[in-house]
CSV table of C-alpha atoms in Angstrom, one decimal:
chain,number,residue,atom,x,y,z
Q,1184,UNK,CA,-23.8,-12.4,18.5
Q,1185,UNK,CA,-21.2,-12.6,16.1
Q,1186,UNK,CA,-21.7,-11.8,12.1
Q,1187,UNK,CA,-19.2,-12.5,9.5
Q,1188,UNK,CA,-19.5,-11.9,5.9
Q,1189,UNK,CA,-19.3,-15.0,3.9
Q,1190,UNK,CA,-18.8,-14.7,-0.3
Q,1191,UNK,CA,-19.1,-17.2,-2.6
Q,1192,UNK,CA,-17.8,-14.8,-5.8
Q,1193,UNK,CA,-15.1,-17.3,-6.5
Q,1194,UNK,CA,-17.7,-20.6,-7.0
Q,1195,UNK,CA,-19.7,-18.2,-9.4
Q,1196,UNK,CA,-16.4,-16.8,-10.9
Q,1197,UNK,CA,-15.4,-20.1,-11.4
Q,1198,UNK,CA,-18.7,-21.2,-13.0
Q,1199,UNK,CA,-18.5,-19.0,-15.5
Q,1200,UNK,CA,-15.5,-19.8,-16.6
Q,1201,UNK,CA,-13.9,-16.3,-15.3
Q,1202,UNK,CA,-10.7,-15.8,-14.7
Q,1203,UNK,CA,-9.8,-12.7,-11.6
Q,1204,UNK,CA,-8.2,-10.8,-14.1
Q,1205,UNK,CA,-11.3,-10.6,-16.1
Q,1206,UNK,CA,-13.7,-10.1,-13.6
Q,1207,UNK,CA,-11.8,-7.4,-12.5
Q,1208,UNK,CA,-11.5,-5.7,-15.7
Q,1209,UNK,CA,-15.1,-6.6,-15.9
Q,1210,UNK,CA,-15.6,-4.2,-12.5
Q,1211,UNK,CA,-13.6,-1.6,-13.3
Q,1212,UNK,CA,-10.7,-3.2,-10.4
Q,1213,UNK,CA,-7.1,-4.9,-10.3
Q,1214,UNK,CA,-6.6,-8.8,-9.8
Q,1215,UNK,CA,-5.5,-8.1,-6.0
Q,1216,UNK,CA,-8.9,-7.0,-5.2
Q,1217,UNK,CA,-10.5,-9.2,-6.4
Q,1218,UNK,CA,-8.5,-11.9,-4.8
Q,1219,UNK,CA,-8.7,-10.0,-1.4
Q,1220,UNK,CA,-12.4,-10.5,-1.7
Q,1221,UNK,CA,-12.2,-14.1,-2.6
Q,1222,UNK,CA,-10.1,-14.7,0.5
Q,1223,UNK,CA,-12.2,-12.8,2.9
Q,1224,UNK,CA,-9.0,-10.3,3.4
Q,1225,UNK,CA,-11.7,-7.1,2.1
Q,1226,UNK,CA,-15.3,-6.3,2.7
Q,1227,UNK,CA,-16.3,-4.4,-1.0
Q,1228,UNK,CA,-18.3,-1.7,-0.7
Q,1229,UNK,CA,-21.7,-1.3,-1.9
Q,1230,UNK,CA,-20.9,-0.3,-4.8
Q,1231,UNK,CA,-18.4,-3.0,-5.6
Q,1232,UNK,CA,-20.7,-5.7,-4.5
Q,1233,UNK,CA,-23.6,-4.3,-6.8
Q,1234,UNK,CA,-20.6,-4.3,-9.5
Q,1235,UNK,CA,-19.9,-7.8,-9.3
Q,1236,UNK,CA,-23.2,-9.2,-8.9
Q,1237,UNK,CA,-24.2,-7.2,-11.8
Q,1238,UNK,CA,-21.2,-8.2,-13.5
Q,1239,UNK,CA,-22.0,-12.2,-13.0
Q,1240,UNK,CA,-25.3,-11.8,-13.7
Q,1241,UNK,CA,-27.2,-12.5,-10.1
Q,1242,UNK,CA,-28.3,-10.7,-6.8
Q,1243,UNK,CA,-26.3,-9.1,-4.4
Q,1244,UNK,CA,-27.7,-11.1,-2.2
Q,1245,UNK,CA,-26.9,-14.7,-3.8
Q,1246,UNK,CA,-23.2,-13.4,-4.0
Q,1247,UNK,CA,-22.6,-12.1,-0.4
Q,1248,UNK,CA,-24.3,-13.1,3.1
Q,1249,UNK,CA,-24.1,-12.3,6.2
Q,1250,UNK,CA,-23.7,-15.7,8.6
Q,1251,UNK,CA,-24.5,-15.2,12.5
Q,1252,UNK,CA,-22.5,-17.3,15.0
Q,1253,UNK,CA,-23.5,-17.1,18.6
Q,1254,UNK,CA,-20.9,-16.2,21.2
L,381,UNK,CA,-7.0,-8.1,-23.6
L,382,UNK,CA,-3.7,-10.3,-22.2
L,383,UNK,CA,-1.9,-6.9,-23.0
L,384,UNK,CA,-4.4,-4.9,-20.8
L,385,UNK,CA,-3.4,-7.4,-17.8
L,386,UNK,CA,0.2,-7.6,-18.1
L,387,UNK,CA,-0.3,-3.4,-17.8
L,388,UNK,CA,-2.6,-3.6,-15.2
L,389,UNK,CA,0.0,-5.4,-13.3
L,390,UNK,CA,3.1,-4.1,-14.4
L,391,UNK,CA,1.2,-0.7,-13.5
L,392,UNK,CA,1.1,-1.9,-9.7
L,393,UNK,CA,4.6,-3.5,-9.9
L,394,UNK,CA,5.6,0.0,-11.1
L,395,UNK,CA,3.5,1.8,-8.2
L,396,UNK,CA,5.3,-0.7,-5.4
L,397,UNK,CA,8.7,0.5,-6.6
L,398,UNK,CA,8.3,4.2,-6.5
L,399,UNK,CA,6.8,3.8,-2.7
L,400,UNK,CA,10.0,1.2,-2.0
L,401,UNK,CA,12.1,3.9,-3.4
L,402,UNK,CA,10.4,6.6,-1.4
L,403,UNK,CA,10.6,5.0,1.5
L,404,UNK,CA,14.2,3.4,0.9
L,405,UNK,CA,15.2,7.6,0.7
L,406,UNK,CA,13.2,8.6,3.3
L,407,UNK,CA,15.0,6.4,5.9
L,408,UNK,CA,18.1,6.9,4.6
L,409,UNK,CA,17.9,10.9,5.3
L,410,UNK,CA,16.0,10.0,8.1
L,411,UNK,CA,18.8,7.9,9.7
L,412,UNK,CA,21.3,10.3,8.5
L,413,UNK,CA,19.9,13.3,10.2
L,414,UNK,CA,19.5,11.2,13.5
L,415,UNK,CA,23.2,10.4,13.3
L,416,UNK,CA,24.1,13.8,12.7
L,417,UNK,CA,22.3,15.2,15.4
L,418,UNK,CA,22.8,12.3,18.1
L,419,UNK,CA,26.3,11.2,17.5
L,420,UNK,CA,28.6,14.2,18.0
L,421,UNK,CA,31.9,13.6,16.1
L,422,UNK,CA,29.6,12.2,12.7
L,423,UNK,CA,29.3,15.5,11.2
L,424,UNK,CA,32.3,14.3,7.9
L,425,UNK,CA,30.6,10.7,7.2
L,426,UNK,CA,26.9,12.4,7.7
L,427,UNK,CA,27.9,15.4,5.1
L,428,UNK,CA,29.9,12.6,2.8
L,429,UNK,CA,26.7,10.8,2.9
L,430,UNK,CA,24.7,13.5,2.1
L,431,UNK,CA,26.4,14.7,-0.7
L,432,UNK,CA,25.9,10.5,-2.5
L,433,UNK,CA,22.0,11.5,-1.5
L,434,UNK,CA,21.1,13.4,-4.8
L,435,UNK,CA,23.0,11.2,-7.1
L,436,UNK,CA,21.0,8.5,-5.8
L,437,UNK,CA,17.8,10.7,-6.2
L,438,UNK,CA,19.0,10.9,-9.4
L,439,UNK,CA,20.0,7.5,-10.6
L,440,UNK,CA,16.6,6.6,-9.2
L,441,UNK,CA,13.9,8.5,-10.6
L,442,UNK,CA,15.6,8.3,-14.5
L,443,UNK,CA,15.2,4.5,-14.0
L,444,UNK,CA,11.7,4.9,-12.5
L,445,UNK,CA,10.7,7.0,-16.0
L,446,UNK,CA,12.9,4.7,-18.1
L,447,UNK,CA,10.5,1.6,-16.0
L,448,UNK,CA,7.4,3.7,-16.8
L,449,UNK,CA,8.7,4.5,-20.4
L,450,UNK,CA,9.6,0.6,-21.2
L,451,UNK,CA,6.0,-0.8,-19.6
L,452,UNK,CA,3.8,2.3,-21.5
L,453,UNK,CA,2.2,3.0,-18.6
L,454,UNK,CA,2.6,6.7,-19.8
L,455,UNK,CA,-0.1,6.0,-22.5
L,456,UNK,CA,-2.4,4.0,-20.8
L,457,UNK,CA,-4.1,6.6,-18.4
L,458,UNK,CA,-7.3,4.6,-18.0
L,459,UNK,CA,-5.1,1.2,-16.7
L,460,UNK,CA,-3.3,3.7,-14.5
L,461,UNK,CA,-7.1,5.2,-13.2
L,462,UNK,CA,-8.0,1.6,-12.0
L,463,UNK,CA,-4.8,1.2,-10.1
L,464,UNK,CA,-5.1,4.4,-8.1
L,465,UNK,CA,-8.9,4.3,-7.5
L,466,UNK,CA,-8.8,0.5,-6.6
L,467,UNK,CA,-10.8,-0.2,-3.8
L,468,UNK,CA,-8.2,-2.7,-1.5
L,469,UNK,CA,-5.5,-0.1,-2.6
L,470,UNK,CA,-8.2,2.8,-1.0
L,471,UNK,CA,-8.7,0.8,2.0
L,472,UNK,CA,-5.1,-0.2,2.5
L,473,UNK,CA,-4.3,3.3,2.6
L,474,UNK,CA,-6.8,4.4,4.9
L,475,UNK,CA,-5.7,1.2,7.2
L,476,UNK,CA,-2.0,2.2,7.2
L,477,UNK,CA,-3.1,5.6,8.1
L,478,UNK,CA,-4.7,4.8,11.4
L,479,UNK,CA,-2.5,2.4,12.2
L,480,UNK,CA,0.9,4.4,11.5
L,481,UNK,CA,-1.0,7.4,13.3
L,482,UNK,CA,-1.9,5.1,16.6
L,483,UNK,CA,2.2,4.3,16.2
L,484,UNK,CA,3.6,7.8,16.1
L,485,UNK,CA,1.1,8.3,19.5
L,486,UNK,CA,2.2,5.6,21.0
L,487,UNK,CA,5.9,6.1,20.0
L,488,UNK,CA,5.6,9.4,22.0
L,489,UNK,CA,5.8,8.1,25.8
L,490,UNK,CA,9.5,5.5,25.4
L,491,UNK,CA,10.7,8.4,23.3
L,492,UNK,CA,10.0,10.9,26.1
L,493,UNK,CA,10.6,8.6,29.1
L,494,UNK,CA,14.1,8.1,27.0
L,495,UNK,CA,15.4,11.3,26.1
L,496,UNK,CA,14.4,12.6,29.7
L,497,UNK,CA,16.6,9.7,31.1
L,498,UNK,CA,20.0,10.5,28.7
L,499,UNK,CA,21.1,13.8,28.5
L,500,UNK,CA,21.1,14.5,25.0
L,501,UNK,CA,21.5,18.5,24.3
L,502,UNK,CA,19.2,18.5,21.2
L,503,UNK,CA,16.7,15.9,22.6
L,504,UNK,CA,13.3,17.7,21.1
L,505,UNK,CA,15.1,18.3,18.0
L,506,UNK,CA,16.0,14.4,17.8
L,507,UNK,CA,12.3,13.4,19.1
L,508,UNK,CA,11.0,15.5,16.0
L,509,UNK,CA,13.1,14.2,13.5
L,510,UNK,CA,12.7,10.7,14.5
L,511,UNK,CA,8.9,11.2,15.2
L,512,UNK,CA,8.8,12.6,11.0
L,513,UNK,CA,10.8,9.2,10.1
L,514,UNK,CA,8.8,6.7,12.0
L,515,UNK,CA,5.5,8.0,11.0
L,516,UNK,CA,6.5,8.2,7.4
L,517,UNK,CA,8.3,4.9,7.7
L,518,UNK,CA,5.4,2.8,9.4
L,519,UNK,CA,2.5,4.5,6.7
L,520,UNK,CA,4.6,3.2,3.4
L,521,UNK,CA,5.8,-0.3,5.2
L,522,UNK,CA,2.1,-0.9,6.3
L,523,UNK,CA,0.8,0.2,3.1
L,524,UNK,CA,3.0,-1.9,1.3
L,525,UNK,CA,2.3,-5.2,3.2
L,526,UNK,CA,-2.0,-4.4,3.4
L,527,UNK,CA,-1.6,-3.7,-0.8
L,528,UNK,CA,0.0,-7.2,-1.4
């Protein structure tokens, strides 16, 4: 079994009218990483999740899941 | 807050050019040492070219403070902080460490199959010298392309 992290921090970026340089300012990080997130090119940490779900204003959870694809 | 931005990423433009510029001089002594050391006869255009080497040092790092002076990255510390403790710029590094590392290994076994085939005198010294500049080399290239 196969698990990959999907995201959906740029829909709730977007929905808030948030640009990637502000949400990175927002969490303390540049532009880049927040577009590496966006495009699946970076797993955050913990920490960094927690920082931008807190940051839009939702769950971890809501903001990252994990999708299993069988093999 | 636009001017926090433009720092932000002039502050990484600025951090890509000093590694460019490391990495620019550290295969240009790198090649030059191999040259000297492999190509008997190269001893006047190696020691010609090493005598050009500081002056380009030079020319090079008062442009990199007169880049950092011009941008005021000097005075913005905190701007600077989130660059260096960036999280893709953390895991790029660690990335282009284990995979430069898993090079210079690898590297090892044409480099000894080759320089037991010729018959160069100074063969170890060569295989250490070009061991230092391919490591170095592959770490700042790989970081470079995994911090885009």
């Amino acid at each position: 079994m196969k698990t990959t992290l999907n995201n959906k921090v740029k829909f709730y970026r977007t929905q808030q009218n948030l640009t990637q340089a502000k949400l990175g300012e927002l969490a303390g990080i540049t532009r880049k990483s927040v577009n590496a997130i966006e495009t699946n090119r970076m797993v955050p940490s913990v920490i960094l999740a927690l920082l931008l779900a807190n940051v839009l204003n939702m769950a971890v959870e809501k903001l990252f899941d994990i999708e299993y694809t069988n093999e | 807050m636009n001017n926090d931005i433009n720092h932000e990423e002039v502050c990484v433009k600025y951090c890509r050019r000093s590694i460019q510029l490391a990495l620019t001089l550290i295969v240009v002594t790198g090649l030059i040492a191999i040259a000297q050391l492999a190509i008997p006869g190269s001893e006047m255009l190696t020691k010609n070219l090493m005598t050009l080497l500081p002056v380009y040092l030079v020319i090079s790092i008062i442009w990199l403070f007169r880049l950092k002076k011009k941008t005021g990255i000097l005075n913005n510390t905190s701007v600077f902080r989130v660059v260096m403790e960036d999280e893709l710029r953390v895991q790029s590094l660690n990335r282009a460490f284990r995979h430069s590392f898993l090079c210079v290994i690898l590297s090892q076994i044409p480099m000894a199959y080759f320089f037991n085939v010729t018959s160069i005198i100074s063969a170890s010294i060569i295989q250490s010298v070009l061991t230092i500049v391919l490591g170095v080399t592959t770490f700042l290239t790989l970081f470079l392309i995994y911090d885009r």
